[in-house]
Short mmCIF file of C-alpha atoms in Angstrom, two decimals:
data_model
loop_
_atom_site.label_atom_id
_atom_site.label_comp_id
_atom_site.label_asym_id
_atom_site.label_seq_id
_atom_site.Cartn_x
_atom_site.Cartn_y
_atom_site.Cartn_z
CA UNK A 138 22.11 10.92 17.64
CA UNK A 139 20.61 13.42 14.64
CA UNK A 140 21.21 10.94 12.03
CA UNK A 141 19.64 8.15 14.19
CA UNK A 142 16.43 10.86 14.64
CA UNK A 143 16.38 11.58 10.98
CA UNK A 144 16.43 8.28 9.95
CA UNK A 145 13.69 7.34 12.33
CA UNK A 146 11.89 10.00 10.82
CA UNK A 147 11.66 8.48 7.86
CA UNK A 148 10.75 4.98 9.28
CA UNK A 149 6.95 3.56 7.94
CA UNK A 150 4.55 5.40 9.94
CA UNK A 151 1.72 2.47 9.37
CA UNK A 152 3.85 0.39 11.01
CA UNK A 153 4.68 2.66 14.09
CA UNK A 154 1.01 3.73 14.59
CA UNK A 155 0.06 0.04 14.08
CA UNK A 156 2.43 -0.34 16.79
CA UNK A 157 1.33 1.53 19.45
CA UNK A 158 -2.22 1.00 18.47
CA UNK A 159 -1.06 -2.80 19.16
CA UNK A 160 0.62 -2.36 22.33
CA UNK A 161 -2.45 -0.79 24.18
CA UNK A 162 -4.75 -3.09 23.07
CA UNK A 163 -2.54 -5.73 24.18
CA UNK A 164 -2.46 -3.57 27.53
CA UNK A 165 -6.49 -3.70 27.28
CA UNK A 166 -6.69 -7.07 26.75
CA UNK A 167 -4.61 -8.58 29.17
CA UNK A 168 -6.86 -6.77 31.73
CA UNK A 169 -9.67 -7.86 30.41
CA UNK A 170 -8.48 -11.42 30.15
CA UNK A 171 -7.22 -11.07 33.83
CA UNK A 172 -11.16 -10.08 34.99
CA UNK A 173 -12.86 -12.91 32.77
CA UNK A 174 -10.28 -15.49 31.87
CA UNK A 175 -11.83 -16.03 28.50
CA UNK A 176 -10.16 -17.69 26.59
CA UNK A 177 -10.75 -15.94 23.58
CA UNK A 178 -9.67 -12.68 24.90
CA UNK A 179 -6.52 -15.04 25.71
CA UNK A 180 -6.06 -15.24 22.06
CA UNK A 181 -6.58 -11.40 21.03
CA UNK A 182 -3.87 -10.23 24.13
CA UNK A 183 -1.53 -12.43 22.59
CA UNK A 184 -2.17 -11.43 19.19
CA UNK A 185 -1.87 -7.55 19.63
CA UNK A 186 1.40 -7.91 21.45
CA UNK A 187 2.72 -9.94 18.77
CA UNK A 188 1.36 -7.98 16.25
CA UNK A 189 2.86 -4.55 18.42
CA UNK A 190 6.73 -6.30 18.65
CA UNK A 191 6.44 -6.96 15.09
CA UNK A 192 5.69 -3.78 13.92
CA UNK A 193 7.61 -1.67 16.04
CA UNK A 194 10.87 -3.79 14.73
CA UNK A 195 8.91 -3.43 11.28
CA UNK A 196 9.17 0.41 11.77
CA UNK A 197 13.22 0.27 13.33
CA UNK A 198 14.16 -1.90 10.26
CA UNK A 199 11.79 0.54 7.25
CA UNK A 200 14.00 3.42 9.12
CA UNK A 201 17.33 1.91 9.47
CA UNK A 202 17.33 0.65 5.17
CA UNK A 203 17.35 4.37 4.00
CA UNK A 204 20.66 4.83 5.83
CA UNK A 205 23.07 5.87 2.70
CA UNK A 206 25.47 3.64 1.30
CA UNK A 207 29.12 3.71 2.55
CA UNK A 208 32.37 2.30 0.82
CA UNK A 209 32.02 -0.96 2.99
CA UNK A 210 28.36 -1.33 2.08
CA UNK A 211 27.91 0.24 -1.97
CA UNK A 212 24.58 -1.41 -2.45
CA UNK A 213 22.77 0.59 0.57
CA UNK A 214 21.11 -1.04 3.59
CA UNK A 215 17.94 -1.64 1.28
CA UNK A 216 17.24 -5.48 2.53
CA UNK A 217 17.39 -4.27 5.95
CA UNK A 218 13.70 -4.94 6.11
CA UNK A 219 13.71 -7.41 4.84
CA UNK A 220 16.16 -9.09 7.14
CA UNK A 221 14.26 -7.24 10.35
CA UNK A 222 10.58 -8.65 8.54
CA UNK A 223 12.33 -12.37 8.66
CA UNK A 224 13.29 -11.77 12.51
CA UNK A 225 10.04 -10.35 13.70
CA UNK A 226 7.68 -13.39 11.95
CA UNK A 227 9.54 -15.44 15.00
CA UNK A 228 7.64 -13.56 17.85
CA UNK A 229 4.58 -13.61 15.79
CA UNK A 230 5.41 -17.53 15.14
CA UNK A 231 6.11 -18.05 18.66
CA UNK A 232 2.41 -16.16 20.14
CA UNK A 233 0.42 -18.24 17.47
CA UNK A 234 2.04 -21.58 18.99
CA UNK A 235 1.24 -20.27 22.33
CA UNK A 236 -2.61 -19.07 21.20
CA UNK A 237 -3.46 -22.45 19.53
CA UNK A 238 -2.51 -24.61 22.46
CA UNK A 239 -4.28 -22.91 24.55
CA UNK A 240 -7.05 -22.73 22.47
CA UNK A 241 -7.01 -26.18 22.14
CA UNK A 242 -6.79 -27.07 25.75
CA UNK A 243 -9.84 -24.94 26.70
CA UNK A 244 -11.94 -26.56 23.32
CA UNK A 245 -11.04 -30.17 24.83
CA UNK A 246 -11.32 -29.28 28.31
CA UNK A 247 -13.99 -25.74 27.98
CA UNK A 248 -15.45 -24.01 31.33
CA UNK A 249 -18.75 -24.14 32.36
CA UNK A 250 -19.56 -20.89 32.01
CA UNK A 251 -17.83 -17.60 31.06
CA UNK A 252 -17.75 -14.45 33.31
CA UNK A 253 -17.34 -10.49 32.08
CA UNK A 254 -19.02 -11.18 29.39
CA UNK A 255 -19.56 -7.40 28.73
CA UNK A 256 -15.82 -6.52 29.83
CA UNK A 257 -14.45 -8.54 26.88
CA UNK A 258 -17.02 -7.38 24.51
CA UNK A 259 -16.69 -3.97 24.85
CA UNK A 260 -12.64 -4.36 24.70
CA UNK A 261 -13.09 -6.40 21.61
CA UNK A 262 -15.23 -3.70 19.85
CA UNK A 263 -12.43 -0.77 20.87
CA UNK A 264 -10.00 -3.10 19.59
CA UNK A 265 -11.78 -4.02 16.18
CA UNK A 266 -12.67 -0.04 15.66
CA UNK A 267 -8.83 0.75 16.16
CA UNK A 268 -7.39 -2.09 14.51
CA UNK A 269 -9.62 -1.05 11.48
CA UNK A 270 -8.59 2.48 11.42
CA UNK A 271 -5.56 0.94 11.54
CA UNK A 272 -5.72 -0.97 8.70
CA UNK A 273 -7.39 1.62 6.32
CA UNK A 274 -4.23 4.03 7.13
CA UNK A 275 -1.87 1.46 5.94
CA UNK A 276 -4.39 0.66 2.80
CA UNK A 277 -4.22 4.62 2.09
CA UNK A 278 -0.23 3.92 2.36
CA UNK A 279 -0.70 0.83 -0.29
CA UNK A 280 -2.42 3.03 -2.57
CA UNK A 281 0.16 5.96 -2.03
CA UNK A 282 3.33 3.71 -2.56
CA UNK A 283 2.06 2.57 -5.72
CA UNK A 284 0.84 5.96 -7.09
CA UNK A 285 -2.99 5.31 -6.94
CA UNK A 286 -5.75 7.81 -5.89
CA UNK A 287 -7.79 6.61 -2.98
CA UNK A 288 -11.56 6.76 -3.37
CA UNK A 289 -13.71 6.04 0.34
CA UNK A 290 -12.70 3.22 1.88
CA UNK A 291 -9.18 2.13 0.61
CA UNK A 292 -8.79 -1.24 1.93
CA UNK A 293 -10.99 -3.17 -0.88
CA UNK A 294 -9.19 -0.83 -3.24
CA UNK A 295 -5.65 -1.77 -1.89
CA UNK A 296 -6.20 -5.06 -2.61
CA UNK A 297 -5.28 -5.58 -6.13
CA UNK A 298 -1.99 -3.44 -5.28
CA UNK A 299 -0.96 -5.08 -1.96
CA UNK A 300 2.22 -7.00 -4.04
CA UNK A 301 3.57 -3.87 -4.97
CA UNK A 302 3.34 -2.00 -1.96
CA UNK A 303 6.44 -1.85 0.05
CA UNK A 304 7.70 -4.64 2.77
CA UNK A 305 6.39 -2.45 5.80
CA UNK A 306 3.63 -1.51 4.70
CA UNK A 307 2.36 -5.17 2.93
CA UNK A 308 2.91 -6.52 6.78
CA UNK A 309 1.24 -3.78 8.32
CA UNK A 310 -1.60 -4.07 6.17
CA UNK A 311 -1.85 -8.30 6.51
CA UNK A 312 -1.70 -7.81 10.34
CA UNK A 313 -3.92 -5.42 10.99
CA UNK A 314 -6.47 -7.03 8.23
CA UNK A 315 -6.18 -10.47 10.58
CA UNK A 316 -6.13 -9.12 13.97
CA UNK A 317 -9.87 -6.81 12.65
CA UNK A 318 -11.13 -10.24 11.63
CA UNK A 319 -9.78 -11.99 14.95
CA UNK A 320 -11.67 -9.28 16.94
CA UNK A 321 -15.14 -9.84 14.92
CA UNK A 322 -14.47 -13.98 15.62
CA UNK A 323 -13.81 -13.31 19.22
CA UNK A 324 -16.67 -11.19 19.79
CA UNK A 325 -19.16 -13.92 17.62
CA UNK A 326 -17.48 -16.46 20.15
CA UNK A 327 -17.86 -14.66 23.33
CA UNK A 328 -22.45 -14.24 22.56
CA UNK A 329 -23.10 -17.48 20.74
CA UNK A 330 -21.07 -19.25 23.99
CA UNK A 331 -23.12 -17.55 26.35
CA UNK A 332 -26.20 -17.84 24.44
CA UNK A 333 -25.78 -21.77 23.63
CA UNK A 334 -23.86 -22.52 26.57
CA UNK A 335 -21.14 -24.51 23.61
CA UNK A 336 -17.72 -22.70 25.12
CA UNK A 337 -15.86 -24.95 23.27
CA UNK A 338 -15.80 -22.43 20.58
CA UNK A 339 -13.94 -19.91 22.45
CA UNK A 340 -11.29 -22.08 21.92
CA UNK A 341 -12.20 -23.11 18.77
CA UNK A 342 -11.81 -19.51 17.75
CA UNK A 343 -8.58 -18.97 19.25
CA UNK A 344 -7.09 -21.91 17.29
CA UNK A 345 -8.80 -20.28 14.26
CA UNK A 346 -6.90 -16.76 15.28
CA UNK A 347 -3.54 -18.68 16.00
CA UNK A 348 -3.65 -20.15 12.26
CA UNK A 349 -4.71 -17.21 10.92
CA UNK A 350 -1.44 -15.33 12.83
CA UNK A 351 0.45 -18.67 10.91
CA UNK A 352 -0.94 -17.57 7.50
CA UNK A 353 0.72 -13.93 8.25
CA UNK A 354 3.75 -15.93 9.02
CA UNK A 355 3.67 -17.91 6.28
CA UNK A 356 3.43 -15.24 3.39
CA UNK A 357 5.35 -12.13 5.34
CA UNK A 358 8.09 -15.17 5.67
CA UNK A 359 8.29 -16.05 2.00
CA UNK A 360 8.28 -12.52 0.59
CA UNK A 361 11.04 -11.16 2.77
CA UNK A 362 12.52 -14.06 2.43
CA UNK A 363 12.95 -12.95 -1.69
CA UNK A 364 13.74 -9.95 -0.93
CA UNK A 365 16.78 -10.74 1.59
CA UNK A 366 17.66 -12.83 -1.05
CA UNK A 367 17.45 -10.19 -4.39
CA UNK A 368 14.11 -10.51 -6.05
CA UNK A 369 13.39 -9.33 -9.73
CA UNK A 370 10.91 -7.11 -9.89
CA UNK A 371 9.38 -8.55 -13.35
CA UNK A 372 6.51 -6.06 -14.04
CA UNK A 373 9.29 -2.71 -13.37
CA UNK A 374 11.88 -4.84 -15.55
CA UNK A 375 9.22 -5.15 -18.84
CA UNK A 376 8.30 -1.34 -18.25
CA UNK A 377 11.99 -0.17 -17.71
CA UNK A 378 13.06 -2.35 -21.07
CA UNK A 379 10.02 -0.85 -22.74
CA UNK A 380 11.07 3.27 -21.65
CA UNK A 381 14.70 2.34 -22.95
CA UNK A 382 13.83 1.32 -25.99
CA UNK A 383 11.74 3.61 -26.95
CA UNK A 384 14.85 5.94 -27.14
CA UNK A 385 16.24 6.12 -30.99
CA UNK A 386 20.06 6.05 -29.91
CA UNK A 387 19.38 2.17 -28.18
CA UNK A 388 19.12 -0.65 -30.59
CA UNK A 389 18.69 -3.36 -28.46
CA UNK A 390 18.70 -4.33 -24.68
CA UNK A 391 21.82 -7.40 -24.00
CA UNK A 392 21.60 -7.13 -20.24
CA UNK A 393 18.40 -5.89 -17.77
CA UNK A 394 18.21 -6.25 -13.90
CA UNK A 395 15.74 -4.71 -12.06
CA UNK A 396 16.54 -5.85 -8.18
CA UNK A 397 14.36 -5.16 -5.39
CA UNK A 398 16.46 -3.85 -2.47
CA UNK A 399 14.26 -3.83 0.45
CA UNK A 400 11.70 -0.40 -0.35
CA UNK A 401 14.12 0.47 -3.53
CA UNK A 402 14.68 -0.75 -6.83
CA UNK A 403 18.32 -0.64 -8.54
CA UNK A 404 18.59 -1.27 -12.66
CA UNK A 405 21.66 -2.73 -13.82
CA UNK A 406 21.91 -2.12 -17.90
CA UNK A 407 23.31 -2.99 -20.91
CA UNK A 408 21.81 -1.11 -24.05
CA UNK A 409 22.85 -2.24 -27.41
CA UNK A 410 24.00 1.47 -29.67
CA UNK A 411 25.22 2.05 -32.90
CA UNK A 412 28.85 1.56 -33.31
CA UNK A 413 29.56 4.71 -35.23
CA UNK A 414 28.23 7.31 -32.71
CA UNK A 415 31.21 8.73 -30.33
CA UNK A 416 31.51 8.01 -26.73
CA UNK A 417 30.73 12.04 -26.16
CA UNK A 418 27.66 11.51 -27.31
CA UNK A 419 26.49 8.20 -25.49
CA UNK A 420 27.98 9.81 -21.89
CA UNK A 421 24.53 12.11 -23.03
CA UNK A 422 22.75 9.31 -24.11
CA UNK A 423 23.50 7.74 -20.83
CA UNK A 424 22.67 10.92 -18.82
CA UNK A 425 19.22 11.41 -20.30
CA UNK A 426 18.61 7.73 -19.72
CA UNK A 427 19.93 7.76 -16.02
CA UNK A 428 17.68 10.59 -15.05
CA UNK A 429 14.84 9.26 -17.05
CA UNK A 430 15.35 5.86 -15.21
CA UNK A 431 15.72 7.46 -11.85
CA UNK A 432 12.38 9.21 -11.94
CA UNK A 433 10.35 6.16 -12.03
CA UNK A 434 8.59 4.80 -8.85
CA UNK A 435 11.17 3.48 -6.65
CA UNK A 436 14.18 3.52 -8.92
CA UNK A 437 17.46 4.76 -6.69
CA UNK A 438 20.13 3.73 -8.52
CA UNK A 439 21.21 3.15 -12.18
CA UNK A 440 24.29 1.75 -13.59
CA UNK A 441 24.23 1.30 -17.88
CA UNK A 442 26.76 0.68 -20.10
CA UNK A 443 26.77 0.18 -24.06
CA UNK A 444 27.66 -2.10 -26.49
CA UNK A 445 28.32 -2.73 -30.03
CA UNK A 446 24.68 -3.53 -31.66
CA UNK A 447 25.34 -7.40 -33.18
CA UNK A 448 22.29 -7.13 -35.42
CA UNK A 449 20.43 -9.40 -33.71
CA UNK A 450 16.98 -8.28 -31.60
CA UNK A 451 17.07 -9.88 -27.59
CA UNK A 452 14.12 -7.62 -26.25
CA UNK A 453 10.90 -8.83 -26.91
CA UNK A 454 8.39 -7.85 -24.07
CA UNK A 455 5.09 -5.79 -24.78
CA UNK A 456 5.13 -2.45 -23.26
CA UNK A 457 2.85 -2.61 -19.96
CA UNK A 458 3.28 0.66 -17.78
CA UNK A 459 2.77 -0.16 -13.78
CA UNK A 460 0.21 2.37 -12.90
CA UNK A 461 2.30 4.69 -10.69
CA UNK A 462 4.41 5.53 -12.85
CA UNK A 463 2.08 6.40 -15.53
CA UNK A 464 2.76 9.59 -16.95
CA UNK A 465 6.64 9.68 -15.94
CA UNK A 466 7.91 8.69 -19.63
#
């Protein structure tokens, strides 16, 4: 039970706030739904429970792939997130189904008029100011992950880093970026309807919220997809080759892996030596190296070996340093 609590402990915490934040807006909706039966409001409930199952499974599986590797399992439980990430786009899969067809019934066959108006809108505007705060914690996590100073509001910053933030945290921060914009749509819906009388586009806008929840689907799918799988990390690999080079003892690089398992990174190397210098001193060689190699962002486990230099120069990438690990060599 203490190693189950410790783990959990170090679960994502986006994803678990996200979570609960999700859950009682879901709560809020369906009430609110239940009072006006808009069907925009339909669209949002089902949203922010999908969005709350995901994430809490989000948060079980970022917990349960820092477990430690055992004999059975050497590699660690690393893709565990990856594997959890793949079974939680389902429910989120299975709610955007659901929200476009009834979207689309009530645009082919809308009411005549909408009632609660200012029920919905004020539960809309709780649930875009949460889901926003939200969404600027997990772009402060983004930022974090990938060594970056935050400056104001992090989610435009977060942007250009979102690839290299972790599983969890990329989800999280897709999520919570659609369900802020769902909540602006739903509210535009809700006062142009009952201004114009046209409440066809409530359920216009919940087909436009159900695709949207696809798109999430659609990219969360294909990148844990990679990682279940065992996805290079290309820009680590060119900055790892580059740090191993630089020392004088390695000639050349034959062999470079650079694997993303789940949150981690593991590097898998063959460095090219001098055939005259004694396996005493490349056990030090390999030492400084491992703990060199360990110390950059991400980087839990190392396995190098040498070989006999054949005169012939493999490596050939530019040196490029990812920016959180910038001042680490």
């Amino acid at each position: 039970m203490k190693d189950l609590v410790s783990l959990l402990k170090g679960g994502n915490k986006p994803s678990l706030l996200a979570a609960l934040v999700n859950a009682f807006l879901g709560t809020l909706k369906g009430v609110a739904f239940f009072l006006t039966g808009n069907v925009a409001m339909f669209a949002e409930m089902m949203h922010s429970f999908g969005d709350a199952a995901n994430q809490f499974f989000v948060f079980i599986g970022s917990a349960l792939s820092k477990k430690a590797p055992s004999p059975r399992f050497p590699n660690g439980y690393g893709r565990v997130v990856n594997l959890v990430c793949l079974g939680a786009v389902l429910i989120v899969a299975i709610l955007s189904y659901e929200t476009i067809k009834e979207g689309l019934h009530h645009f082919l066959h809308p009411a005549t008029e909408s009632s609660g108006m200012y029920i919905a809108l004020s539960v809309l505007a709780i649930g875009a100011f949460l889901e926003l705060i939200v969404l600027n914690k997990a772009a402060k996590e983004v930022l974090h992950e990938v060594g970056v100073e935050g400056k104001g509001l992090a989610i435009f910053q977060s942007v250009r880093y979102l690839k290299r933030a972790k599983p969890a945290t990329k989800l999280v921060w897709m999520e919570d970026l659609v369900a802020t914009g769902g909540n602006v749509l739903a509210i535009l819906a809700i006062v142009i309807a009952h201004f114009t009388g046209f409440y066809r586009l409530e359920g216009l806008v919940s087909i436009i919220i159900g695709l949207m929840m696809f798109y999430v689907v659609g990219r969360v799918f294909l990148d844990n997809a990679r990682g279940a799988i065992g996805e290079t990390d290309e820009e680590m690999l060119v900055h790892i080759g580059n740090l191993v080079m630089q020392d004088p003892n390695v000639a050349d690089i034959a062999r470079l892996e650079v694997i993303k398992e789940g949150e981690f990174l593991h590097v898998e190397l063959v460095a090219e030596t001098d055939s005259k210098l004694s396996l005493a001193y490349l056990d030090d060689v390999r030492d400084h190296l491992t703990e060199l190699l360990l110390n950059q962002k991400g980087v839990t486990k190392v396995t190098m070996a040498f070989d006999e230099d054949d005169g012939e120069r493999a490596w050939t990438h530019t040196a490029t340093i990812p920016e959180g690990n910038k001042g680490r060599i």
